[in-house]
Every structure is written in C-alpha cells, then in structure tokens.
JSON list of C-alpha atoms in Angstrom, two decimals:
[
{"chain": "P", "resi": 347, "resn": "UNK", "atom": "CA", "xyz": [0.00, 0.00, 0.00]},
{"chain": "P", "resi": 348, "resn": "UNK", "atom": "CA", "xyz": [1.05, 3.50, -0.99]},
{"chain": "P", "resi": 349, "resn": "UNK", "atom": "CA", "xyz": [0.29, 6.96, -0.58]},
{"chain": "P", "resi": 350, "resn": "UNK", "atom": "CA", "xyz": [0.60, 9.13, -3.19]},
{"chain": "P", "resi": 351, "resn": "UNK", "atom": "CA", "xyz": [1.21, 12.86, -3.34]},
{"chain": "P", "resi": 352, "resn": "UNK", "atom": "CA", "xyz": [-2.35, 14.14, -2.76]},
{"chain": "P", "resi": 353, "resn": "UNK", "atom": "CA", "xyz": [-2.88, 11.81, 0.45]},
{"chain": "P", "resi": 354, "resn": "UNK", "atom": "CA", "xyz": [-4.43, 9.40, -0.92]},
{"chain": "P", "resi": 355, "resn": "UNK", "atom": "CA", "xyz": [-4.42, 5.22, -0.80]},
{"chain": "P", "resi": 356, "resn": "UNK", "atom": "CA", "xyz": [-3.43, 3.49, -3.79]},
{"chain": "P", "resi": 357, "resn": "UNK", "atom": "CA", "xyz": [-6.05, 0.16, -4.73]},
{"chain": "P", "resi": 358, "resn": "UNK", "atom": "CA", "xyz": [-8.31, 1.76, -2.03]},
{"chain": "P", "resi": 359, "resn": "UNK", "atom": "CA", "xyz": [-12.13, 2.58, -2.85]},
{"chain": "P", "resi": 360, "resn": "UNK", "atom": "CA", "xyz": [-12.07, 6.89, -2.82]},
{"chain": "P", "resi": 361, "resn": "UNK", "atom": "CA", "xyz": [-15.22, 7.92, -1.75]},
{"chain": "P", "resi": 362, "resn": "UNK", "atom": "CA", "xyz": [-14.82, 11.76, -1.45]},
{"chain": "P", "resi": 363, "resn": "UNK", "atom": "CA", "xyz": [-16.74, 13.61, 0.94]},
{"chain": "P", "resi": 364, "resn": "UNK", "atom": "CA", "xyz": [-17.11, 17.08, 1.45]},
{"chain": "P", "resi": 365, "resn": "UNK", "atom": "CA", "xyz": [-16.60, 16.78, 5.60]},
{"chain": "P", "resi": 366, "resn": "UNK", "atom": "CA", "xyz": [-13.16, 17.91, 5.52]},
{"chain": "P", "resi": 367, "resn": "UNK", "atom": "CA", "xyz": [-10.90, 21.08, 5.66]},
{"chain": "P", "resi": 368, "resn": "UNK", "atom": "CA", "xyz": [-7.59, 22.25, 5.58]},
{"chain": "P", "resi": 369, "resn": "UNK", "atom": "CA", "xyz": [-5.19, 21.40, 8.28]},
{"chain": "P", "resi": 370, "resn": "UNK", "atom": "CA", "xyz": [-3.72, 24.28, 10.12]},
{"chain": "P", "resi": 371, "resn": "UNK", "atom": "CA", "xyz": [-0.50, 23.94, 9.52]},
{"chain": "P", "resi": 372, "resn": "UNK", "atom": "CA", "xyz": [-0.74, 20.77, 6.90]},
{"chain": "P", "resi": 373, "resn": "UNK", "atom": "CA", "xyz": [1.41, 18.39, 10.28]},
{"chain": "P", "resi": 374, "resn": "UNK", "atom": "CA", "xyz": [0.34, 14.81, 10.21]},
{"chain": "P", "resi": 375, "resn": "UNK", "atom": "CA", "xyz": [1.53, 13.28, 13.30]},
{"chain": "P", "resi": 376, "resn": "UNK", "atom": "CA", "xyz": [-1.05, 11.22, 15.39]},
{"chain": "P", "resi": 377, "resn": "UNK", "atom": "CA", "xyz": [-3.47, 8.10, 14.49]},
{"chain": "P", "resi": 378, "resn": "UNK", "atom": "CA", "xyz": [-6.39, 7.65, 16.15]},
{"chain": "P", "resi": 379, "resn": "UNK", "atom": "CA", "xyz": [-8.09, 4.19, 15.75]},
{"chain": "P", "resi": 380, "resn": "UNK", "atom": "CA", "xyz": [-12.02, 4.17, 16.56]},
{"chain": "P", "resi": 381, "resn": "UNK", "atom": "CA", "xyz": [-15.38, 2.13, 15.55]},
{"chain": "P", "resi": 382, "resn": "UNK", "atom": "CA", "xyz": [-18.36, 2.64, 14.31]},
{"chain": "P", "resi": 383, "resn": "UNK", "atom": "CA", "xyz": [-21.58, 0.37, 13.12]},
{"chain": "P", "resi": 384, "resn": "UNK", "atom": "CA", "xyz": [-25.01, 2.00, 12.46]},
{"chain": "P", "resi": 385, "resn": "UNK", "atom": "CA", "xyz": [-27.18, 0.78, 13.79]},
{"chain": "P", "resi": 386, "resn": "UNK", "atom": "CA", "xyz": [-25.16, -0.14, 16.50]},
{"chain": "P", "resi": 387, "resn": "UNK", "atom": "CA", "xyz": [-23.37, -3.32, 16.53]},
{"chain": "P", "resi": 388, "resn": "UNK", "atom": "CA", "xyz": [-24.97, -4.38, 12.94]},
{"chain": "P", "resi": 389, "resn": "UNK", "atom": "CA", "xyz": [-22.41, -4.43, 10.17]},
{"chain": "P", "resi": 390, "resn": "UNK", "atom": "CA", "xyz": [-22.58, -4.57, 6.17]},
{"chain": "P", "resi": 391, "resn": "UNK", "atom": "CA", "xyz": [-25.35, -1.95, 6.19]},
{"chain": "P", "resi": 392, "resn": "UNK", "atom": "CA", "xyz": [-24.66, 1.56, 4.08]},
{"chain": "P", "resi": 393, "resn": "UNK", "atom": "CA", "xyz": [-25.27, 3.78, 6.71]},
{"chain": "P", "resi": 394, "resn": "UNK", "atom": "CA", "xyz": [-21.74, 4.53, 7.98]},
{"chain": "P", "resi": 395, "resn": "UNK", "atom": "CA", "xyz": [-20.84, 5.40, 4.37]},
{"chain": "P", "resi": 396, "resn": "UNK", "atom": "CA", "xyz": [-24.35, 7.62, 3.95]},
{"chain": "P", "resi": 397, "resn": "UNK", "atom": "CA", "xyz": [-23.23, 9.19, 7.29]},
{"chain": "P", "resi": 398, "resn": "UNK", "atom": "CA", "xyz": [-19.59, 10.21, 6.43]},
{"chain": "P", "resi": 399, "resn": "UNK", "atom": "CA", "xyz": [-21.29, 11.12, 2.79]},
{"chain": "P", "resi": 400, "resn": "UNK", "atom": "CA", "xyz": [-23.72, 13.16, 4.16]},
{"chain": "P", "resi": 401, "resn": "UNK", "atom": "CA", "xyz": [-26.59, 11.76, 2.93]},
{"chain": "P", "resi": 402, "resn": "UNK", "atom": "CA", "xyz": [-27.78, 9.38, 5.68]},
{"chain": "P", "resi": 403, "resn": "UNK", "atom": "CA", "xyz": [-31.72, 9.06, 5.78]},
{"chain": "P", "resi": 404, "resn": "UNK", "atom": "CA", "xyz": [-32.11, 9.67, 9.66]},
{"chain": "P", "resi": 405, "resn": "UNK", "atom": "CA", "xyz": [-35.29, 8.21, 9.93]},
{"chain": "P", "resi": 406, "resn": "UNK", "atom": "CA", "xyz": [-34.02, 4.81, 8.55]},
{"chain": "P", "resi": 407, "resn": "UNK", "atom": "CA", "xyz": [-33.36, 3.73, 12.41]},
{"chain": "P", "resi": 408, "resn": "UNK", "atom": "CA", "xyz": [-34.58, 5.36, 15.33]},
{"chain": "P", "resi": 409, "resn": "UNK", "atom": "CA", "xyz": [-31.25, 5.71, 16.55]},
{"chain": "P", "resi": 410, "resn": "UNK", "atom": "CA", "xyz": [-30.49, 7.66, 13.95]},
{"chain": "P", "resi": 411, "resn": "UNK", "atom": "CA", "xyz": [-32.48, 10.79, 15.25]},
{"chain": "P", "resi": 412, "resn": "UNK", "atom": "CA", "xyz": [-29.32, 12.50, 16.91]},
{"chain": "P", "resi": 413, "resn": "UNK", "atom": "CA", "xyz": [-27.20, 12.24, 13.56]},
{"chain": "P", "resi": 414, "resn": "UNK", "atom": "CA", "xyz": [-29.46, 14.72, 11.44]},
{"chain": "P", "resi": 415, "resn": "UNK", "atom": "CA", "xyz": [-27.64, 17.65, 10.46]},
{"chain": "P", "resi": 416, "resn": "UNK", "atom": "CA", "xyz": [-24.25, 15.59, 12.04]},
{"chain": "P", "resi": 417, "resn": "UNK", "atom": "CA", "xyz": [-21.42, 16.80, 9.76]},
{"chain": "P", "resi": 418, "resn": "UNK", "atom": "CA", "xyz": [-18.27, 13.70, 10.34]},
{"chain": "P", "resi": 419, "resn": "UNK", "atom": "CA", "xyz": [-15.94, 11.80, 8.40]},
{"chain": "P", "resi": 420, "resn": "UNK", "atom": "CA", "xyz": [-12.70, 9.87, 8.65]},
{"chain": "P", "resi": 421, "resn": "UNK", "atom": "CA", "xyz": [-9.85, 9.55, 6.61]},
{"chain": "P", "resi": 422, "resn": "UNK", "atom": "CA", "xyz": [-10.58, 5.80, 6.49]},
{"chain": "P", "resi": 423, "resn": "UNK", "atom": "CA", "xyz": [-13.33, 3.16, 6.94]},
{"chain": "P", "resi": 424, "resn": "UNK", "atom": "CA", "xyz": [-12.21, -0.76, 7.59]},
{"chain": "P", "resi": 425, "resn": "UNK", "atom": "CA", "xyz": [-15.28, -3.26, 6.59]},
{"chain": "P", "resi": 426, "resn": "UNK", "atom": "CA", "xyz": [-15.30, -6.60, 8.91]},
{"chain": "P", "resi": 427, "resn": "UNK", "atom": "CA", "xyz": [-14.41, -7.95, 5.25]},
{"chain": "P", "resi": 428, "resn": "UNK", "atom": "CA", "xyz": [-11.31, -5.87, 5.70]},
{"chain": "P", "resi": 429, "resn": "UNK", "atom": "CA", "xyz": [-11.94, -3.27, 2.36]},
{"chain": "P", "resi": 430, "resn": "UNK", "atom": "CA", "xyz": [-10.40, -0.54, 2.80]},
{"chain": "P", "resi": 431, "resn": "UNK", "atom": "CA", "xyz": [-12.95, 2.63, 1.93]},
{"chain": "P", "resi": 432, "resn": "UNK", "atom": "CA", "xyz": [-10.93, 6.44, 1.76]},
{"chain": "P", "resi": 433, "resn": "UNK", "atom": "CA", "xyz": [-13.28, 9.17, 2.68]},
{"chain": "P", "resi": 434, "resn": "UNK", "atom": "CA", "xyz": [-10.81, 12.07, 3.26]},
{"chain": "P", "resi": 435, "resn": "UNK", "atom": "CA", "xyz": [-7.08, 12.67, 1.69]},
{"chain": "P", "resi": 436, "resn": "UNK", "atom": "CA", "xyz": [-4.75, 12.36, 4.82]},
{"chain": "P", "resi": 437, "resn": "UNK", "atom": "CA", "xyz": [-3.20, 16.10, 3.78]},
{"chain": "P", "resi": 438, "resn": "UNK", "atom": "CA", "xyz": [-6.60, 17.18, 4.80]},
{"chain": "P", "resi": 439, "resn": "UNK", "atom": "CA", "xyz": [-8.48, 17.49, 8.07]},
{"chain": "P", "resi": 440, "resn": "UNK", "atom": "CA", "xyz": [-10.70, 15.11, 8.48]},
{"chain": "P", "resi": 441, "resn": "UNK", "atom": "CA", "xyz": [-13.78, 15.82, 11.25]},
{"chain": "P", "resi": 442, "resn": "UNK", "atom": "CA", "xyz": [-13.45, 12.62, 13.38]},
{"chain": "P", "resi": 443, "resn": "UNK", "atom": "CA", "xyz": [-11.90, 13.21, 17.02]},
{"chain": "P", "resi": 444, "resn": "UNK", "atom": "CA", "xyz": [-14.20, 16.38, 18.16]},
{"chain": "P", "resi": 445, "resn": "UNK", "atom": "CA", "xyz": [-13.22, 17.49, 21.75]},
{"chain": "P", "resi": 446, "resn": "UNK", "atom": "CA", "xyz": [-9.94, 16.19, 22.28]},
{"chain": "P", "resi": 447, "resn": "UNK", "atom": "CA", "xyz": [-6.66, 16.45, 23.56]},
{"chain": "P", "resi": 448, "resn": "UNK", "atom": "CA", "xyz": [-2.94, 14.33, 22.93]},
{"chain": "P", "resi": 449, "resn": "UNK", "atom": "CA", "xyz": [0.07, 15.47, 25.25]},
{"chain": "P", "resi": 450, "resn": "UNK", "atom": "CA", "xyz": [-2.05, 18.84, 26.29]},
{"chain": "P", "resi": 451, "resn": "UNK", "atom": "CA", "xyz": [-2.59, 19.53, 22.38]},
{"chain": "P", "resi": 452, "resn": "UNK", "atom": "CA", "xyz": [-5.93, 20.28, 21.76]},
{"chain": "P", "resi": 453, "resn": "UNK", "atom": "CA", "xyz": [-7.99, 19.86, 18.30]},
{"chain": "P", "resi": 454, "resn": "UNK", "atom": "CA", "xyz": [-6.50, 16.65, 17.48]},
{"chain": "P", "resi": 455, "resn": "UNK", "atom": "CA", "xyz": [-8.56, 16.66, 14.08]},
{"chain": "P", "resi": 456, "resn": "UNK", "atom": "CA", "xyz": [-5.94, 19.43, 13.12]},
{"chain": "P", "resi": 457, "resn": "UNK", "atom": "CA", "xyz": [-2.92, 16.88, 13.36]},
{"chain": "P", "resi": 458, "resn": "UNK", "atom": "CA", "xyz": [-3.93, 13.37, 13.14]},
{"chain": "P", "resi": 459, "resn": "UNK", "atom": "CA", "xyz": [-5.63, 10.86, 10.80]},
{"chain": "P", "resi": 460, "resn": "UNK", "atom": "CA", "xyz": [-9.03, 9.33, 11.80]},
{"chain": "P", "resi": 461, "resn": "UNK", "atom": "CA", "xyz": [-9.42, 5.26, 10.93]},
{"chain": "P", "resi": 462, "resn": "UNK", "atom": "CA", "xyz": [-12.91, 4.04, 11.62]},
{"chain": "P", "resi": 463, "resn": "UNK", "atom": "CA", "xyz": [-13.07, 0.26, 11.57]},
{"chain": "P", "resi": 464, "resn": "UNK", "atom": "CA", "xyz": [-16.82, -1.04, 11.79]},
{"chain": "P", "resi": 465, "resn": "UNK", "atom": "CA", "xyz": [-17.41, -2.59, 15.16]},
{"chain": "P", "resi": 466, "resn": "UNK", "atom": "CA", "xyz": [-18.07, -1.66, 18.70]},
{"chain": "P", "resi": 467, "resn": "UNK", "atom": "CA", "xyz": [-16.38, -1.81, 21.79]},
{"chain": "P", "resi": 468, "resn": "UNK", "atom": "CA", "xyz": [-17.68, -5.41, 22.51]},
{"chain": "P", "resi": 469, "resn": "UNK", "atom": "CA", "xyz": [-17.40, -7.22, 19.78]},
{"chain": "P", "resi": 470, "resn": "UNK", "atom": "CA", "xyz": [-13.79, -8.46, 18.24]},
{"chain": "P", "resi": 471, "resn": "UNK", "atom": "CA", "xyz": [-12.55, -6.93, 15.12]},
{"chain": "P", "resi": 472, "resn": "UNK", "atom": "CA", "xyz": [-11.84, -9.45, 12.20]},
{"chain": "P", "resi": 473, "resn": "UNK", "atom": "CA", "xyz": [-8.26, -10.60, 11.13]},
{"chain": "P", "resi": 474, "resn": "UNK", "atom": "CA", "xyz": [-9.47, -8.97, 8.09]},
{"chain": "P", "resi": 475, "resn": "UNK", "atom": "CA", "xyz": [-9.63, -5.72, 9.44]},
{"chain": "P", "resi": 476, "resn": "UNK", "atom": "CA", "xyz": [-6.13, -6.10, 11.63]},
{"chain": "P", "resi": 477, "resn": "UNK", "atom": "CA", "xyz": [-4.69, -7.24, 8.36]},
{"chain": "P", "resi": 478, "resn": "UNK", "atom": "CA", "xyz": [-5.92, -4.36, 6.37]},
{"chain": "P", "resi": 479, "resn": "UNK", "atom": "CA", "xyz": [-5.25, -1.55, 9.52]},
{"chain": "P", "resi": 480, "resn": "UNK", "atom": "CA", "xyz": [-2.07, -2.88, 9.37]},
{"chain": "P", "resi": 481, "resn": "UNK", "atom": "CA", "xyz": [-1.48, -2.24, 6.04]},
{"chain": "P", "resi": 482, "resn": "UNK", "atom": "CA", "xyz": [-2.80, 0.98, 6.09]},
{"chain": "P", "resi": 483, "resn": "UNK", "atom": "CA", "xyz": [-0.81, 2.18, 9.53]},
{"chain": "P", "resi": 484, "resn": "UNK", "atom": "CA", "xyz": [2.98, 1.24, 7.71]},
{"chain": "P", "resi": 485, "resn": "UNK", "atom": "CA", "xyz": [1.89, 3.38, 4.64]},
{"chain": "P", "resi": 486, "resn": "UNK", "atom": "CA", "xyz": [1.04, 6.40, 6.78]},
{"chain": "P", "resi": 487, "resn": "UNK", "atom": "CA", "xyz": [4.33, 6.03, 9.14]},
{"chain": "P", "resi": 488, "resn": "UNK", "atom": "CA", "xyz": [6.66, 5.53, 5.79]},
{"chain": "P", "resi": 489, "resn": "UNK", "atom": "CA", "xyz": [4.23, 9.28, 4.85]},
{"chain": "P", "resi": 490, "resn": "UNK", "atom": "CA", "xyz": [4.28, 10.51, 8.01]},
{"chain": "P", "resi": 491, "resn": "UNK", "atom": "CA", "xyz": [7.93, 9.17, 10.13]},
{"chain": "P", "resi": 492, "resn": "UNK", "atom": "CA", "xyz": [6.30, 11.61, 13.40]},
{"chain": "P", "resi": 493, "resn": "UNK", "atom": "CA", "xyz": [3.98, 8.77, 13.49]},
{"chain": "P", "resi": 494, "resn": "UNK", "atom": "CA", "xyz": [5.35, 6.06, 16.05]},
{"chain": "P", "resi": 495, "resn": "UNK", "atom": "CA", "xyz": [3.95, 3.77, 18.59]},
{"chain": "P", "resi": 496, "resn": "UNK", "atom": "CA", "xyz": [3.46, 5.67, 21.10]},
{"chain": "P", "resi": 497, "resn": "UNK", "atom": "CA", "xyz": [1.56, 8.06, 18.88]},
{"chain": "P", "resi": 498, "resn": "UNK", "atom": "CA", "xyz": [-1.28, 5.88, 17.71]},
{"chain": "P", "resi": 499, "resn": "UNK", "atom": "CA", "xyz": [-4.20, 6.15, 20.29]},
{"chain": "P", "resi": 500, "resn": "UNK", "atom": "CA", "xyz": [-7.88, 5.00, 20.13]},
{"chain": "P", "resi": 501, "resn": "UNK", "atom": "CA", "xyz": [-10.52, 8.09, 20.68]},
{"chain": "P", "resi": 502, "resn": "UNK", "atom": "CA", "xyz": [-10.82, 6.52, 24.22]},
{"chain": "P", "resi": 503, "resn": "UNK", "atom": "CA", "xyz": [-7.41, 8.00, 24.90]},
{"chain": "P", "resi": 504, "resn": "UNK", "atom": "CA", "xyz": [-7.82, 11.75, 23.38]},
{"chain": "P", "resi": 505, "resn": "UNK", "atom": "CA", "xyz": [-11.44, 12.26, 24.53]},
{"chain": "P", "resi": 506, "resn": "UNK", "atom": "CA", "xyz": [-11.63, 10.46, 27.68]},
{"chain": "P", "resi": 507, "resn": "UNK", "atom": "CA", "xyz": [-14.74, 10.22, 29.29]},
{"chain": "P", "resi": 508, "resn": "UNK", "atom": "CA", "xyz": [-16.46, 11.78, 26.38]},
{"chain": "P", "resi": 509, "resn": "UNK", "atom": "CA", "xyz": [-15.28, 8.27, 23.96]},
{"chain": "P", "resi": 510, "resn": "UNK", "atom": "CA", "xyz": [-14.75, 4.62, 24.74]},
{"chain": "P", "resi": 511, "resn": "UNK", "atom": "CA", "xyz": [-13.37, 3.27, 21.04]},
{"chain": "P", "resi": 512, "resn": "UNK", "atom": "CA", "xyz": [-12.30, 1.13, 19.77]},
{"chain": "P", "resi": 513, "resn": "UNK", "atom": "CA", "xyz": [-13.20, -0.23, 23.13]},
{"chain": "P", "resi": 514, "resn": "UNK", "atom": "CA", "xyz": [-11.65, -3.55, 25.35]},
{"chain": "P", "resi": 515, "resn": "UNK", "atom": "CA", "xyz": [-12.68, -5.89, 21.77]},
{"chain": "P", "resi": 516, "resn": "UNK", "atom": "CA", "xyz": [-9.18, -4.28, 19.96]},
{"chain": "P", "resi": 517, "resn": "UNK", "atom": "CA", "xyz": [-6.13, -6.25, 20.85]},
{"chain": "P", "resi": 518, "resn": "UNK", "atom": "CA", "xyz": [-3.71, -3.33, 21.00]},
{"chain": "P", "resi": 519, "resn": "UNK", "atom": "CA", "xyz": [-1.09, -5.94, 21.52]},
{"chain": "P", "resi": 520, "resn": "UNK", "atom": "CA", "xyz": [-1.55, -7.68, 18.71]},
{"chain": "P", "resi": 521, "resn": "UNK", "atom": "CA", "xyz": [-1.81, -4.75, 15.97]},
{"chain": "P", "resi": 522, "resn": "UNK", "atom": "CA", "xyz": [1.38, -3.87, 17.41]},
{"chain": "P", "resi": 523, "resn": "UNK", "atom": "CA", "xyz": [2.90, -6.74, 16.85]},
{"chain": "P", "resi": 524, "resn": "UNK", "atom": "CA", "xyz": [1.52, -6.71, 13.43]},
{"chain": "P", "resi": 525, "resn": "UNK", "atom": "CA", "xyz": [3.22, -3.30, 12.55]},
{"chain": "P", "resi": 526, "resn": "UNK", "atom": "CA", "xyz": [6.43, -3.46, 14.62]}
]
C-alpha cells in the first residue's frame, strides 16, 4: 500500500466527501483508531458510508435521530471484510476526534488521521480488518515518520470520558505486533 502525493491510498475505494478542511499547519503526526456500526453493533449496512457522505436518511433507524444535520468523516473506513474505503485525503483534516486532547494539544482533528473500523467496543474486530489496519498504519508512518507507537491512540485516549473506542474488543497488543 502507498500513498501518493495528494494523500491518498493506492487500490483503495475513494469515496470523497465534502466533511473535511484544511489542516492548520498541513502536520500529520497522530493516528487515532475508533469504531463505528449504524445501527449499532450491525455491520454490512450503508449507513456509515451515507453518514460520512452526508446523505444518511435519519429516519431509517430510530437511533439515527441524533445524527441529522451531524457533519463527520474519517480519513478511512475498515469493513469486517477488511476493504479498505478512503473518505478524506490524509493532507486534509478530516472531522473525526471532536473534543480532544494528545500530550495537552488540543484539536486533534488538526494533526492526526481518523481510521474508523466497523465494530463496537464489545465485539472483536476481524483478522481482516487487523490485516488491512495494518497495512494501512505502515503506509502512513513511511508518509508521516512523526507517526510512532506511542503516537497511535484509540478516541478513548484523546477524549476520555467523552469516547470509549475502539473499546476492550481491539487487541492493541496484537496490531502492534503486526506493525512493529
């Protein structure tokens, strides 16, 4: 996997959304690993991609009464089936962390790239989706070198108490071992 000038995946699925901006200061330097099903905890449905798309029908679900007029994206979206979907070039802000903070920086959106993999905080993620995350996590650190270890976080750890993704179901331990 590659990433070309534009911040973009190569053999990915581009999707482009208009939830996005320019970064401050154009710095890539944090990944932030979450989840996200809609409904919640059912997979293989469209709505994640209506949501980040903008076009999500919010009276498909009644859960989906809070989203309606919800403006979000990520960079990236990992199906259980482990495709790969690009939403937002990684040069570009991407509206995924809302309040947060990493090492007393606040606005993490400004600095970091957002990868969504579908699940919940219960439920394990597929070897699919490790295999794939993987893949996508040693393209962005050959991009971006700031990006390390100990600089990949789940939203749990920049918006604490607000955020529990990817929740206890992501073996931390073993996606490491994956990428280093």
């Amino acid at each position: 996997m590659h990433i070309n000038e534009l911040g973009q995946l190569n053999n990915v699925l581009q999707r482009p959304c208009t939830h996005y901006d320019e970064r401050p200061e154009g710095e890539v330097s944090l990944l932030v690993i979450h989840n996200i099903s809609l409904p919640a905890g059912e997979f293989a449905t469209p709505y994640v991609d209506d949501l980040f798309m903008g076009a999500i029908d919010c009276t498909a679900h009644e859960s989906f009464a809070d989203l309606k007029g919800l403006r979000v994206s990520a960079h990236c979206f990992i199906r259980r089936t482990g495709e790969v979907i690009q939403y937002v070039p990684f040069e570009k802000r991407a509206w995924h962390a809302g309040i947060s903070m990493f090492e007393g920086r606040e606005r993490c959106n400004d600095f970091s790239v957002g990868i969504e993999l579908e699940g919940t905080d219960t439920l394990a993620y597929t070897q699919a989706q490790y295999n794939a995350l993987h893949l996508v996590t040693k393209a962005l650190m050959a991009k971006y070198p700031e990006i390390n270890r100990s600089r990949i976080v789940g939203h749990c750890d920049i918006a604490p108490g607000r955020k529990t993704d990817p929740g206890a179901s992501f073996d931390w331990q073993y996606y490491f071992d994956l990428v280093f």
